[in-house]
């Protein structure tokens, strides 16, 4: 980190303005030299502290040994301590205005003790040799609106585990082992990106990483910051993008964390009606405070700049945008116009997204926003929030409600599958079947399906086929691509043994075929934002619960016709209307033996004839099996 770790006037000014985008290079603990002595520079922001000292295993955790200097009225405390080494544990001991001592982990610390310990650990982030130059160069041309994106959502601690060596051994894979095992799987399946849950340091496994205490530290559960860099580097070498869950919406009240950091609300709103989430028992960041906005925006940039992350999925955006989110009357404060919008959070998002996407072309910012807030992916200058993509929770909800139904009742709910196409172009969407849908007694994907045995698998194949055919990027949570029976739990690994059973193996084969088709045909992704990209052939065949539509390619070549049957009734010559008197080649049939069916490819090319159907001049007939999916290329 060099010799000069002092904050300059410019550093202080920018931090006070909320625009010091590399502030993490000054705050925290940075190995360096001063007057030819090796040691560590420490810096922390504690504006209302009476005094701050660094305590650690190098001074017997004694607050009187290494007292920090506060050199201005901003509350920035600094100290160089010789002979402190990489790996040493430390905390800040903060003396509050009323004389209480608080022992806090470093808000800008880059590495932490393995839970249940919660001290920060000195680490040097310099010196890693990256090998992903080609990936980063190509990434600049990535366009999330026009390029393929199929995301595999993963919780590293429970994807796979080692057998426990002893009672307290969690059996976690190290980041490096995880890199090799995950890259192999993702390449075999054909996903383009992984999205990781719970990478930022957090105290409690059961929070899945959504209650963060170390925003600048990859969790030590799976190794060192260098190990995590190895993971990202290895993914990039294998042409796999890496997205992280990022949680600027709230933080936990753990004594060593950000809550009441200097004995006063430092990072959170002072008014508990704004500064606390009654639902989650957590604190809310003060988006009106420049130093807090700086902490968060610099943090987003930190992951992209220091760890080469390709994008952030921003958790719980709605809870930030609405002042009354999860609150009863009297529990919230309206804004200056008497409304329930958090104007400071809106401004924060516009600033965040403009800076991140402006500085790093080809990265993505994804909003998990569960309401109909307008223009989440609109440009800030047009009044939008500036995200690249938004999770489509409406589609997910309607889709699951429909798929759970007994096929007999689907005809009365036919519109649940078509409704989402009426707003598919209002935002840049990701269709998600995430971890949230397979926990808390909601059942795994396979167990949401009606029927028994093989019927569940047939339903799920038909469901996933619609997801691939529908406009929007794709996200699927781990375990759902092979029909995991149990709900997900962070405490155990996935039920990989199920792949020894034919039905699970064949479902996985089918998902692989869907993902391969998705990447191969631009019709399925390049027109996601163009209403001309999807054309319904028949959206109204409710009595038979069959849907047919075309995905048009931007070039007009290799267009795809989807025919999906959501009942167990076979239609021996289902006639479908088509736009042209052409040949239609069957490229995907869900009843192939490799997918668990018994229909061998008899005929693959169907010629349209002049016969009216679905209000069109031309049509052809095709034997559509029970729960059958057929995709034709023309």
Coordinates of C-alpha atoms in Angstrom, one line a residue:
X1 CA 0.0 0.0 0.0
X2 CA 3.0 2.3 -0.2
X3 CA 4.3 4.7 2.4
X4 CA 1.8 7.5 2.4
X5 CA -1.4 6.4 4.0
X6 CA -2.5 9.9 5.3
X7 CA -5.8 11.2 4.2
X8 CA -5.3 14.3 2.1
X9 CA -7.6 17.3 2.0
X10 CA -9.0 16.0 -1.3
X11 CA -9.6 12.5 0.2
X12 CA -11.6 14.1 3.1
X13 CA -13.5 16.4 0.7
X14 CA -14.5 13.5 -1.6
X15 CA -15.5 11.3 1.3
X16 CA -17.6 14.1 2.7
X17 CA -19.2 14.5 -0.7
X18 CA -19.8 10.7 -1.0
X19 CA -17.8 10.4 -4.1
X20 CA -14.5 8.8 -3.0
X21 CA -14.9 5.7 -5.1
X22 CA -11.6 4.0 -3.9
X23 CA -12.0 5.0 -0.2
X24 CA -11.4 1.3 0.7
X25 CA -7.8 1.8 -0.1
X26 CA -7.5 4.3 2.8
X27 CA -9.9 2.9 5.4
X28 CA -9.3 -0.5 6.9
X29 CA -6.0 -2.2 7.6
X30 CA -3.3 -2.0 5.0
X31 CA 0.2 -3.5 5.3
X32 CA 3.0 -0.9 4.5
X33 CA 6.1 0.8 5.7
X34 CA 6.7 4.0 7.6
X35 CA 10.1 5.4 8.4
X36 CA 11.6 2.2 7.0
X37 CA 9.6 0.1 9.5
X38 CA 7.1 -2.5 8.3
X39 CA 3.7 -2.6 9.8
X40 CA 0.1 -1.8 9.2
X41 CA -1.9 1.4 8.6
X42 CA -5.3 1.5 10.3
X43 CA -8.0 4.0 9.6
X44 CA -11.7 4.1 10.7
X45 CA -14.5 6.6 10.6
X46 CA -16.2 7.1 14.0
X47 CA -17.6 10.7 14.0
X48 CA -19.0 10.7 17.5
X49 CA -16.4 8.6 19.3
X50 CA -14.6 10.1 22.3
X51 CA -11.5 8.0 21.5
X52 CA -10.6 5.0 19.3
X53 CA -7.7 2.5 19.7
X54 CA -6.7 -0.6 17.8
X55 CA -6.7 -3.8 19.9
X56 CA -5.5 -7.2 18.7
X57 CA -3.5 -10.3 19.5
X58 CA -0.3 -8.1 18.9
X59 CA -1.1 -5.9 22.0
X60 CA -2.9 -8.3 24.3
X61 CA -6.3 -6.7 23.3
X62 CA -5.3 -3.8 25.5
X63 CA -7.1 -0.5 24.5
X64 CA -4.4 1.7 26.1
X65 CA -1.5 0.5 23.9
X66 CA -2.4 1.7 20.4
X67 CA -4.5 4.8 20.6
X68 CA -5.5 6.3 17.2
X69 CA -5.2 9.9 16.2
X70 CA -8.2 11.9 15.0
X71 CA -6.7 14.6 12.8
X72 CA -9.8 16.6 11.8
X73 CA -13.5 17.1 12.7
X74 CA -14.8 14.4 10.4
X75 CA -14.0 11.7 12.8
X76 CA -11.4 9.9 10.7
X77 CA -9.0 8.0 13.1
X78 CA -5.6 6.8 11.8
X79 CA -2.6 5.0 13.2
X80 CA 0.4 3.1 11.8
X81 CA 1.5 0.2 14.1
X82 CA 4.9 -1.3 13.4
X83 CA 5.5 -5.1 13.5
X84 CA 1.8 -6.0 13.0
X85 CA 1.7 -8.7 10.4
X86 CA -0.6 -10.3 7.9
X87 CA -2.9 -12.8 9.7
X88 CA -3.0 -10.8 13.0
X89 CA -6.5 -10.4 14.5
X90 CA -7.7 -6.9 15.4
X91 CA -10.7 -4.8 16.4
X92 CA -11.4 -1.2 17.0
X93 CA -12.1 -0.3 20.6
X94 CA -14.3 2.7 20.6
X95 CA -14.9 4.9 23.7
X96 CA -18.4 6.4 23.4
X97 CA -19.4 9.8 24.6
X98 CA -20.7 8.3 27.8
X99 CA -17.5 6.4 28.4
X100 CA -18.6 2.9 27.3
X101 CA -16.2 0.7 25.4
X102 CA -17.4 -0.9 22.2
X103 CA -15.3 -3.6 20.4
X104 CA -16.0 -3.4 16.7
X105 CA -14.9 -5.4 13.7
X106 CA -13.4 -3.2 10.9
X107 CA -16.2 -2.0 8.6
X108 CA -13.6 -1.9 5.7
X109 CA -11.8 -5.0 6.8
X110 CA -10.9 -7.4 4.0
X111 CA -10.8 -10.7 6.0
X112 CA -12.4 -11.9 9.2
X113 CA -12.0 -14.7 11.7
X114 CA -13.9 -17.8 11.0
X115 CA -17.3 -17.8 12.9
X116 CA -18.1 -18.0 15.7
X117 CA -15.1 -15.6 16.2
X118 CA -15.8 -12.1 14.8
X119 CA -12.5 -10.2 14.8
X120 CA -11.0 -8.7 11.6
X121 CA -7.8 -10.2 10.3
X122 CA -5.0 -8.2 8.6
X123 CA -4.5 -9.3 5.0
X124 CA -2.6 -7.9 2.0
X125 CA -4.8 -7.7 -1.1
X126 CA -1.8 -7.0 -3.4
X127 CA 0.2 -9.5 -5.5
X128 CA -2.5 -11.8 -6.9
X129 CA -1.6 -12.7 -10.5
X130 CA -4.8 -12.5 -12.6
X131 CA -5.2 -14.6 -15.8
X132 CA -8.5 -13.3 -17.0
X133 CA -7.5 -10.4 -19.3
X134 CA -9.3 -12.0 -22.3
X135 CA -12.5 -12.4 -20.3
X136 CA -12.4 -8.8 -19.1
X137 CA -11.7 -7.5 -22.6
X138 CA -14.6 -9.4 -24.1
X139 CA -16.9 -8.4 -21.2
X140 CA -16.9 -4.8 -22.4
X141 CA -19.0 -5.9 -25.4
X142 CA -21.5 -7.8 -23.3
X143 CA -25.0 -6.4 -23.6
X144 CA -27.5 -7.8 -21.0
X145 CA -30.3 -6.8 -23.3
X146 CA -29.2 -8.6 -26.4
X147 CA -26.9 -11.4 -25.2
X148 CA -27.7 -14.9 -23.7
X149 CA -27.7 -15.1 -19.9
X150 CA -28.6 -18.2 -18.0
X151 CA -27.7 -18.0 -14.3
X152 CA -27.1 -20.8 -11.9
X153 CA -27.8 -19.6 -8.4
X154 CA -25.6 -21.2 -5.8
X155 CA -25.0 -21.2 -2.1
X156 CA -21.4 -22.4 -1.8
X157 CA -21.6 -23.9 1.7
X158 CA -24.4 -26.3 0.8
X159 CA -23.8 -27.1 -2.9
X160 CA -21.5 -29.9 -2.0
X161 CA -19.8 -30.8 1.3
X162 CA -17.0 -33.0 2.5
X163 CA -17.9 -35.7 5.0
X164 CA -17.4 -34.1 8.4
X165 CA -14.1 -35.0 10.1
X166 CA -15.4 -34.2 13.6
X167 CA -18.5 -32.8 15.2
X168 CA -17.7 -29.1 14.6
X169 CA -16.4 -29.5 11.1
X170 CA -18.9 -27.9 8.7
X171 CA -17.3 -29.8 5.7
X172 CA -17.2 -26.7 3.5
X173 CA -15.4 -26.8 0.2
X174 CA -12.5 -24.3 0.0
X175 CA -13.0 -21.6 -2.7
X176 CA -10.3 -23.3 -4.8
X177 CA -11.9 -26.8 -4.7
X178 CA -15.3 -25.2 -5.2
X179 CA -14.0 -23.4 -8.3
X180 CA -13.0 -26.6 -10.1
X181 CA -16.1 -28.6 -9.1
X182 CA -18.5 -25.8 -9.9
X183 CA -16.9 -24.8 -13.2
X184 CA -17.1 -28.5 -14.4
X185 CA -20.8 -28.6 -13.5
X186 CA -21.7 -25.3 -15.0
X187 CA -19.9 -26.0 -18.3
X188 CA -21.5 -29.5 -18.5
X189 CA -25.0 -28.0 -18.0
X190 CA -24.5 -25.0 -20.2
X191 CA -25.2 -22.0 -17.9
X192 CA -23.5 -18.8 -18.8
X193 CA -23.2 -17.3 -15.2
X194 CA -23.2 -18.3 -11.6
X195 CA -24.8 -16.1 -8.9
X196 CA -23.3 -16.7 -5.5
X197 CA -25.2 -16.2 -2.2
X198 CA -23.5 -15.3 1.0
X199 CA -20.0 -14.2 0.0
X200 CA -19.7 -11.1 2.0
X201 CA -18.8 -11.9 5.7
X202 CA -21.8 -12.7 7.9
X203 CA -22.1 -14.0 11.4
X204 CA -25.0 -16.5 11.1
X205 CA -25.2 -19.4 8.6
X206 CA -28.9 -19.4 8.8
X207 CA -29.2 -15.9 7.3
X208 CA -27.7 -17.3 4.0
X209 CA -25.5 -14.2 3.9
X210 CA -28.3 -11.6 3.9
X211 CA -27.3 -10.1 7.2
X212 CA -23.8 -8.8 6.4
X213 CA -21.2 -7.6 8.9
X214 CA -18.2 -7.5 6.6
X215 CA -19.1 -5.8 3.4
X216 CA -15.5 -5.7 2.2
X217 CA -14.5 -9.2 3.2
X218 CA -15.2 -12.5 1.3
X219 CA -16.4 -14.9 4.1
X220 CA -13.6 -16.9 5.7
X221 CA -15.9 -20.0 5.8
X222 CA -14.4 -21.0 2.5
X223 CA -10.9 -19.6 2.6
X224 CA -8.9 -16.4 2.2
X225 CA -9.5 -13.4 -0.1
X226 CA -6.8 -14.8 -2.3
X227 CA -8.7 -18.1 -2.5
X228 CA -11.8 -16.2 -3.6
X229 CA -9.8 -14.4 -6.3
X230 CA -8.6 -17.8 -7.5
X231 CA -12.3 -18.8 -7.7
X232 CA -13.3 -15.8 -9.9
X233 CA -10.2 -16.1 -12.0
X234 CA -10.8 -19.8 -12.6
X235 CA -14.4 -19.2 -13.6
X236 CA -13.4 -16.5 -16.0
X237 CA -10.8 -18.8 -17.6
X238 CA -13.7 -21.2 -18.2
X239 CA -15.8 -18.4 -19.7
X240 CA -18.3 -18.3 -16.8
X241 CA -19.5 -15.0 -15.4
X242 CA -19.7 -14.4 -11.6
X243 CA -22.5 -12.4 -10.0
X244 CA -22.7 -11.7 -6.3
X245 CA -25.6 -11.1 -4.0
X246 CA -25.2 -7.7 -2.5
X247 CA -27.2 -6.4 0.4
X248 CA -27.3 -2.6 0.8
X249 CA -30.8 -2.8 2.3
X250 CA -30.0 -3.6 5.9
X251 CA -27.5 -5.0 8.4
X252 CA -27.8 -7.0 11.6
X253 CA -27.5 -5.6 15.2
X254 CA -24.6 -7.9 16.2
X255 CA -22.5 -6.1 18.8
X256 CA -19.3 -6.3 16.7
X257 CA -21.0 -5.0 13.5
X258 CA -22.1 -1.6 12.1
X259 CA -25.0 -1.0 14.4
X260 CA -24.5 2.1 16.6
X261 CA -20.9 1.9 15.5
X262 CA -19.5 4.8 17.6
X263 CA -22.2 4.6 20.3
X264 CA -24.6 6.6 18.0
X265 CA -26.4 5.7 14.8
X266 CA -23.5 6.1 12.4
X267 CA -24.4 3.9 9.4
X268 CA -28.2 3.8 10.1
X269 CA -30.9 6.3 10.2
X270 CA -31.2 7.8 13.7
X271 CA -35.0 7.7 13.7
X272 CA -36.0 4.0 14.4
X273 CA -39.0 4.5 12.2
X274 CA -36.6 4.8 9.2
X275 CA -33.6 3.0 10.7
X276 CA -35.1 -0.3 11.7
X277 CA -36.8 -3.1 9.8
X278 CA -39.5 -4.5 12.1
X279 CA -39.8 -7.6 9.8
X280 CA -36.1 -8.6 10.0
X281 CA -34.9 -7.1 13.3
X282 CA -32.2 -5.3 11.4
X283 CA -30.9 -1.7 10.8
X284 CA -31.4 0.4 7.7
X285 CA -28.5 2.3 6.1
X286 CA -28.9 6.1 6.1
X287 CA -29.0 6.8 2.4
X288 CA -29.1 10.6 3.1
X289 CA -25.6 10.5 4.7
X290 CA -22.8 11.0 2.2
X291 CA -20.2 8.9 4.1
X292 CA -22.7 6.0 4.2
X293 CA -23.5 6.3 0.5
X294 CA -19.7 6.4 -0.1
X295 CA -19.2 3.2 2.0
X296 CA -21.8 1.4 -0.1
X297 CA -21.0 2.7 -3.6
X298 CA -17.3 2.1 -3.1
X299 CA -18.2 -1.4 -1.8
X300 CA -19.9 -2.2 -5.1
X301 CA -16.9 -1.0 -7.0
X302 CA -14.5 -2.9 -4.7
X303 CA -16.0 -6.3 -5.7
X304 CA -15.8 -5.4 -9.4
X305 CA -12.3 -3.8 -9.2
X306 CA -10.5 -5.9 -6.7
X307 CA -12.2 -9.3 -7.3
X308 CA -13.2 -8.9 -11.0
X309 CA -16.9 -9.6 -10.3
X310 CA -19.2 -9.3 -13.3
X311 CA -22.3 -8.0 -11.6
X312 CA -24.3 -7.6 -8.5
X313 CA -27.7 -8.8 -7.7
X314 CA -29.1 -6.2 -5.3
X315 CA -31.2 -7.8 -2.6
X316 CA -34.5 -6.4 -1.2
X317 CA -34.7 -3.2 -3.4
X318 CA -38.4 -2.6 -2.5
X319 CA -37.5 -2.5 1.2
X320 CA -35.2 0.5 0.4
X321 CA -37.6 2.3 -2.0
X322 CA -40.7 2.4 0.3
X323 CA -40.6 4.1 3.6
X324 CA -43.6 2.0 4.8
X325 CA -42.2 -1.3 3.7
X326 CA -43.1 -4.0 6.3
X327 CA -44.4 -1.2 8.6
X328 CA -47.7 -0.5 10.1
X329 CA -49.3 3.0 10.4
X330 CA -47.3 5.1 12.9
X331 CA -44.2 3.0 12.3
X332 CA -42.9 5.1 9.4
X333 CA -42.2 8.7 8.4
X334 CA -43.5 10.2 5.1
X335 CA -41.1 12.1 2.9
X336 CA -41.2 15.9 2.4
X337 CA -44.1 15.5 -0.1
X338 CA -46.1 13.3 2.4
X339 CA -45.5 10.2 0.3
X340 CA -44.1 6.7 1.0
X341 CA -41.1 6.9 -1.4
X342 CA -37.6 7.1 0.1
X343 CA -36.2 9.9 -2.0
X344 CA -32.7 9.4 -0.7
X345 CA -32.7 5.7 -1.6
X346 CA -33.9 6.6 -5.1
X347 CA -31.0 9.0 -5.5
X348 CA -28.6 6.5 -4.1
X349 CA -29.6 3.9 -6.7
X350 CA -29.2 6.4 -9.6
X351 CA -25.8 7.4 -8.3
X352 CA -24.7 3.7 -7.7
X353 CA -25.8 2.4 -11.1
X354 CA -24.5 5.3 -13.0
X355 CA -21.1 5.0 -11.4
X356 CA -20.8 1.2 -11.6
X357 CA -22.1 0.7 -15.1
X358 CA -20.3 3.9 -16.3
X359 CA -16.9 2.8 -15.0
X360 CA -17.2 -0.9 -15.9
X361 CA -18.9 -1.5 -19.3
X362 CA -20.4 -5.0 -19.6
X363 CA -21.0 -5.5 -15.9
X364 CA -24.6 -5.9 -14.7
X365 CA -26.6 -4.5 -11.8
X366 CA -29.7 -6.6 -11.1
X367 CA -32.6 -5.5 -8.9
X368 CA -34.6 -7.9 -6.8
X369 CA -37.6 -5.6 -6.7
X370 CA -40.9 -7.2 -5.8
X371 CA -43.4 -4.4 -6.7
X372 CA -44.5 -2.6 -9.8
X373 CA -42.2 0.4 -9.2
X374 CA -41.8 2.0 -12.6
X375 CA -38.6 2.1 -14.7
X376 CA -36.3 0.1 -12.4
X377 CA -34.2 -0.6 -15.5
X378 CA -35.0 2.8 -17.0
X379 CA -32.2 5.4 -17.5
X380 CA -31.6 7.7 -14.5
X381 CA -31.8 10.8 -16.8
X382 CA -35.3 9.7 -17.8
X383 CA -36.4 9.2 -14.2
X384 CA -35.4 5.5 -14.0
X385 CA -33.3 3.8 -11.3
X386 CA -30.6 2.7 -13.8
X387 CA -30.4 -1.1 -13.2
X388 CA -29.4 -3.4 -16.1
X389 CA -32.0 -6.0 -15.2
X390 CA -34.9 -6.7 -12.8
X391 CA -36.1 -10.0 -11.3
X392 CA -39.5 -10.8 -12.8
X393 CA -41.4 -11.7 -9.6
X394 CA -44.8 -11.4 -11.2
X395 CA -44.0 -14.0 -13.9
X396 CA -42.6 -16.3 -11.2
X397 CA -45.7 -16.0 -9.0
X398 CA -48.2 -16.6 -11.8
X399 CA -46.1 -19.4 -13.4
X400 CA -45.8 -21.3 -10.1
X401 CA -49.5 -20.9 -9.3
X402 CA -50.4 -22.4 -12.7
X403 CA -47.9 -25.2 -12.5
X404 CA -49.0 -26.3 -9.0
X405 CA -52.6 -26.8 -10.3
X406 CA -54.1 -30.2 -11.0
X407 CA -54.1 -30.3 -14.9
X408 CA -57.9 -30.5 -14.8
X409 CA -58.1 -27.0 -13.3
X410 CA -55.5 -25.4 -15.6
X411 CA -58.1 -24.6 -18.2
X412 CA -59.7 -22.1 -15.7
X413 CA -56.4 -20.4 -15.1
X414 CA -55.0 -20.3 -18.7
X415 CA -54.3 -16.6 -18.6
X416 CA -51.8 -17.0 -15.7
X417 CA -49.2 -18.2 -18.2
X418 CA -50.0 -15.6 -20.9
X419 CA -50.4 -12.5 -18.7
X420 CA -46.7 -11.9 -18.3
X421 CA -46.2 -11.4 -22.0
X422 CA -48.4 -8.3 -21.8
X423 CA -45.8 -6.5 -19.6
X424 CA -42.6 -8.4 -20.7
X425 CA -41.1 -5.3 -22.3
X426 CA -41.8 -2.8 -19.6
X427 CA -38.5 -3.6 -17.9
X428 CA -35.4 -5.7 -18.8
X429 CA -36.3 -8.9 -17.0
X430 CA -34.7 -12.0 -15.5
X431 CA -37.1 -14.9 -15.1
X432 CA -36.3 -16.4 -11.7
X433 CA -36.9 -19.6 -9.9
X434 CA -34.6 -18.8 -7.0
X435 CA -33.8 -20.1 -3.5
X436 CA -36.7 -18.2 -2.1
X437 CA -39.2 -20.5 -3.9
X438 CA -37.8 -23.7 -2.4
X439 CA -37.6 -23.0 1.3
X440 CA -39.9 -22.3 4.3
X441 CA -42.4 -25.2 3.4
X442 CA -42.8 -24.0 -0.2
X443 CA -41.6 -27.4 -1.5
X444 CA -38.8 -28.0 -4.0
X445 CA -39.7 -27.4 -7.7
X446 CA -40.4 -31.1 -8.4
X447 CA -42.7 -31.4 -5.3
X448 CA -44.7 -28.3 -6.4
X449 CA -45.8 -30.3 -9.4
X450 CA -49.1 -32.1 -9.4
X451 CA -49.5 -35.9 -9.8
X452 CA -47.3 -38.8 -8.7
X453 CA -44.0 -40.2 -9.9
X454 CA -43.2 -39.6 -13.5
X455 CA -46.1 -37.1 -13.9
X456 CA -44.2 -34.6 -11.7
X457 CA -41.1 -34.9 -13.9
X458 CA -43.2 -34.4 -17.1
X459 CA -44.9 -31.3 -15.6
X460 CA -41.5 -29.8 -14.6
X461 CA -40.0 -30.4 -18.0
X462 CA -43.0 -28.6 -19.6
X463 CA -42.7 -25.8 -17.1
X464 CA -38.9 -25.2 -17.7
X465 CA -39.6 -25.3 -21.4
X466 CA -42.0 -22.3 -21.1
X467 CA -39.3 -20.5 -19.0
X468 CA -36.8 -20.9 -21.8
X469 CA -39.2 -19.8 -24.5
X470 CA -40.5 -16.8 -22.6
X471 CA -38.7 -13.4 -23.1
X472 CA -36.2 -12.6 -20.3
X473 CA -32.9 -13.9 -19.0
X474 CA -33.0 -17.1 -16.9
X475 CA -32.1 -18.0 -13.3
X476 CA -32.5 -21.4 -11.7
X477 CA -31.5 -22.3 -8.1
X478 CA -29.1 -25.2 -7.5
X479 CA -30.7 -28.7 -7.2
X480 CA -33.8 -27.7 -9.3
X481 CA -32.2 -28.8 -12.5
X482 CA -32.2 -32.5 -11.4
X483 CA -35.4 -32.5 -9.4
X484 CA -34.1 -32.3 -5.8
X485 CA -37.0 -33.6 -3.6
X486 CA -36.1 -32.0 -0.3
X487 CA -36.5 -28.3 0.3
X488 CA -33.1 -26.5 0.3
X489 CA -31.3 -26.2 3.6
X490 CA -28.0 -24.3 4.1
X491 CA -27.0 -27.0 6.6
X492 CA -26.7 -29.9 4.2
X493 CA -25.4 -30.5 0.7
X494 CA -27.8 -31.1 -2.3
X495 CA -29.1 -34.7 -2.8
X496 CA -26.6 -35.5 -5.5
X497 CA -27.3 -39.3 -5.0
X498 CA -30.6 -38.7 -6.8
X499 CA -28.7 -38.5 -10.1
X500 CA -28.2 -42.3 -9.7
X501 CA -31.9 -42.6 -10.5
X502 CA -33.0 -42.5 -14.1
X503 CA -35.9 -40.0 -13.8
X504 CA -33.6 -37.4 -12.2
X505 CA -30.7 -38.0 -14.6
X506 CA -33.1 -37.6 -17.6
X507 CA -34.6 -34.4 -16.2
X508 CA -31.1 -33.1 -15.9
X509 CA -30.4 -34.1 -19.5
X510 CA -33.5 -32.2 -20.5
X511 CA -32.5 -29.0 -18.7
X512 CA -29.1 -29.4 -20.4
X513 CA -30.8 -29.6 -23.8
X514 CA -32.9 -26.5 -23.0
X515 CA -29.9 -24.5 -22.0
X516 CA -28.0 -25.6 -25.1
X517 CA -30.9 -24.6 -27.3
X518 CA -31.1 -21.3 -25.5
X519 CA -27.5 -20.4 -26.2
X520 CA -27.6 -21.7 -29.8
X521 CA -30.6 -19.7 -31.0
X522 CA -30.5 -15.8 -30.8
X523 CA -34.3 -16.0 -31.3
X524 CA -34.4 -16.9 -27.6
X525 CA -32.4 -13.9 -26.2
X526 CA -31.5 -11.3 -28.8
X527 CA -35.1 -10.0 -29.1
X528 CA -36.0 -10.0 -25.4
X529 CA -36.6 -6.3 -25.4
X530 CA -38.5 -6.2 -28.7
X531 CA -42.3 -6.8 -28.7
X532 CA -41.9 -8.2 -32.2
X533 CA -39.7 -10.9 -30.8
X534 CA -42.6 -13.0 -29.5
X535 CA -45.8 -13.8 -31.5
X536 CA -48.6 -15.8 -30.1
X537 CA -50.0 -18.4 -32.5
X538 CA -52.7 -19.5 -30.0
X539 CA -52.8 -18.0 -26.5
X540 CA -56.4 -19.0 -26.0
X541 CA -56.6 -22.8 -26.3
X542 CA -57.7 -23.0 -22.6
X543 CA -59.9 -26.0 -23.0
X544 CA -56.9 -28.1 -24.0
X545 CA -54.3 -26.2 -21.9
X546 CA -52.0 -25.9 -24.9
X547 CA -49.9 -22.8 -25.8
X548 CA -48.2 -22.1 -29.1
X549 CA -46.0 -19.1 -29.9
X550 CA -43.1 -18.1 -32.1
X551 CA -39.8 -16.5 -31.0
X552 CA -38.6 -14.5 -33.9
X553 CA -34.8 -14.0 -34.5
X554 CA -33.5 -10.5 -35.2
X555 CA -32.2 -11.7 -38.6
X556 CA -35.4 -13.6 -39.5
X557 CA -33.4 -16.9 -39.7
X558 CA -33.7 -19.8 -37.3
X559 CA -37.0 -18.7 -35.8
X560 CA -38.5 -21.1 -33.2
X561 CA -42.1 -22.3 -32.9
X562 CA -43.0 -23.6 -29.4
X563 CA -46.0 -26.0 -28.8
X564 CA -46.6 -26.8 -25.1
X565 CA -49.2 -29.2 -23.7
X566 CA -50.0 -28.9 -20.0
X567 CA -52.4 -31.8 -19.6
X568 CA -51.9 -35.6 -19.5
X569 CA -54.0 -35.9 -22.7
X570 CA -52.3 -36.9 -25.9
X571 CA -53.4 -35.0 -29.1
X572 CA -52.6 -37.3 -32.0
X573 CA -52.7 -34.7 -34.7
X574 CA -52.6 -31.4 -33.0
X575 CA -52.8 -28.8 -35.8
X576 CA -50.9 -25.5 -35.4
X577 CA -51.2 -22.4 -37.5
X578 CA -48.0 -21.1 -38.9
X579 CA -47.0 -17.8 -40.6
X580 CA -45.4 -19.2 -43.8
X581 CA -45.7 -22.2 -46.1
X582 CA -42.2 -23.5 -45.1
X583 CA -40.7 -26.6 -43.6
X584 CA -40.7 -26.8 -39.8
X585 CA -37.9 -28.9 -38.3
X586 CA -38.5 -30.5 -34.9
X587 CA -35.4 -29.6 -32.8
X588 CA -36.6 -30.5 -29.3
X589 CA -39.1 -33.2 -28.3
X590 CA -39.5 -33.7 -24.5
X591 CA -40.6 -37.3 -25.1
X592 CA -37.2 -38.5 -26.4
X593 CA -35.9 -41.5 -24.5
X594 CA -32.8 -39.5 -23.3
X595 CA -35.3 -37.2 -21.5
X596 CA -37.4 -40.1 -20.0
X597 CA -39.9 -40.5 -22.8
X598 CA -40.7 -43.3 -25.2
X599 CA -41.2 -41.4 -28.5
X600 CA -38.3 -42.0 -30.9
X601 CA -37.7 -39.4 -33.6
X602 CA -39.9 -40.7 -36.4
X603 CA -40.4 -37.6 -38.4
X604 CA -38.3 -34.4 -37.9
X605 CA -39.5 -32.2 -40.7
X606 CA -43.1 -31.0 -41.1
X607 CA -44.3 -29.2 -44.2
X608 CA -47.0 -26.5 -43.8
X609 CA -50.0 -26.9 -46.0
X610 CA -52.7 -24.4 -47.1
X611 CA -55.2 -25.2 -44.4
X612 CA -56.7 -22.6 -42.1
X613 CA -55.9 -22.9 -38.4
X614 CA -55.5 -20.5 -35.5
X615 CA -56.6 -17.7 -37.9
X616 CA -53.8 -18.4 -40.3
X617 CA -53.7 -19.5 -43.9
X618 CA -51.1 -22.3 -43.4
X619 CA -50.7 -25.0 -40.8
X620 CA -49.4 -28.5 -40.1
X621 CA -50.4 -31.3 -37.8
X622 CA -48.1 -33.0 -35.2
X623 CA -48.6 -35.8 -32.7
X624 CA -48.4 -33.9 -29.5
X625 CA -47.9 -36.3 -26.5
X626 CA -49.3 -35.9 -23.0
X627 CA -47.4 -33.1 -21.3
X628 CA -45.5 -32.8 -24.6
X629 CA -43.2 -30.1 -25.6
X630 CA -42.2 -29.6 -29.2
X631 CA -39.9 -26.8 -30.5
X632 CA -39.6 -26.4 -34.3
X633 CA -37.0 -24.3 -36.2
X634 CA -37.9 -22.6 -39.4

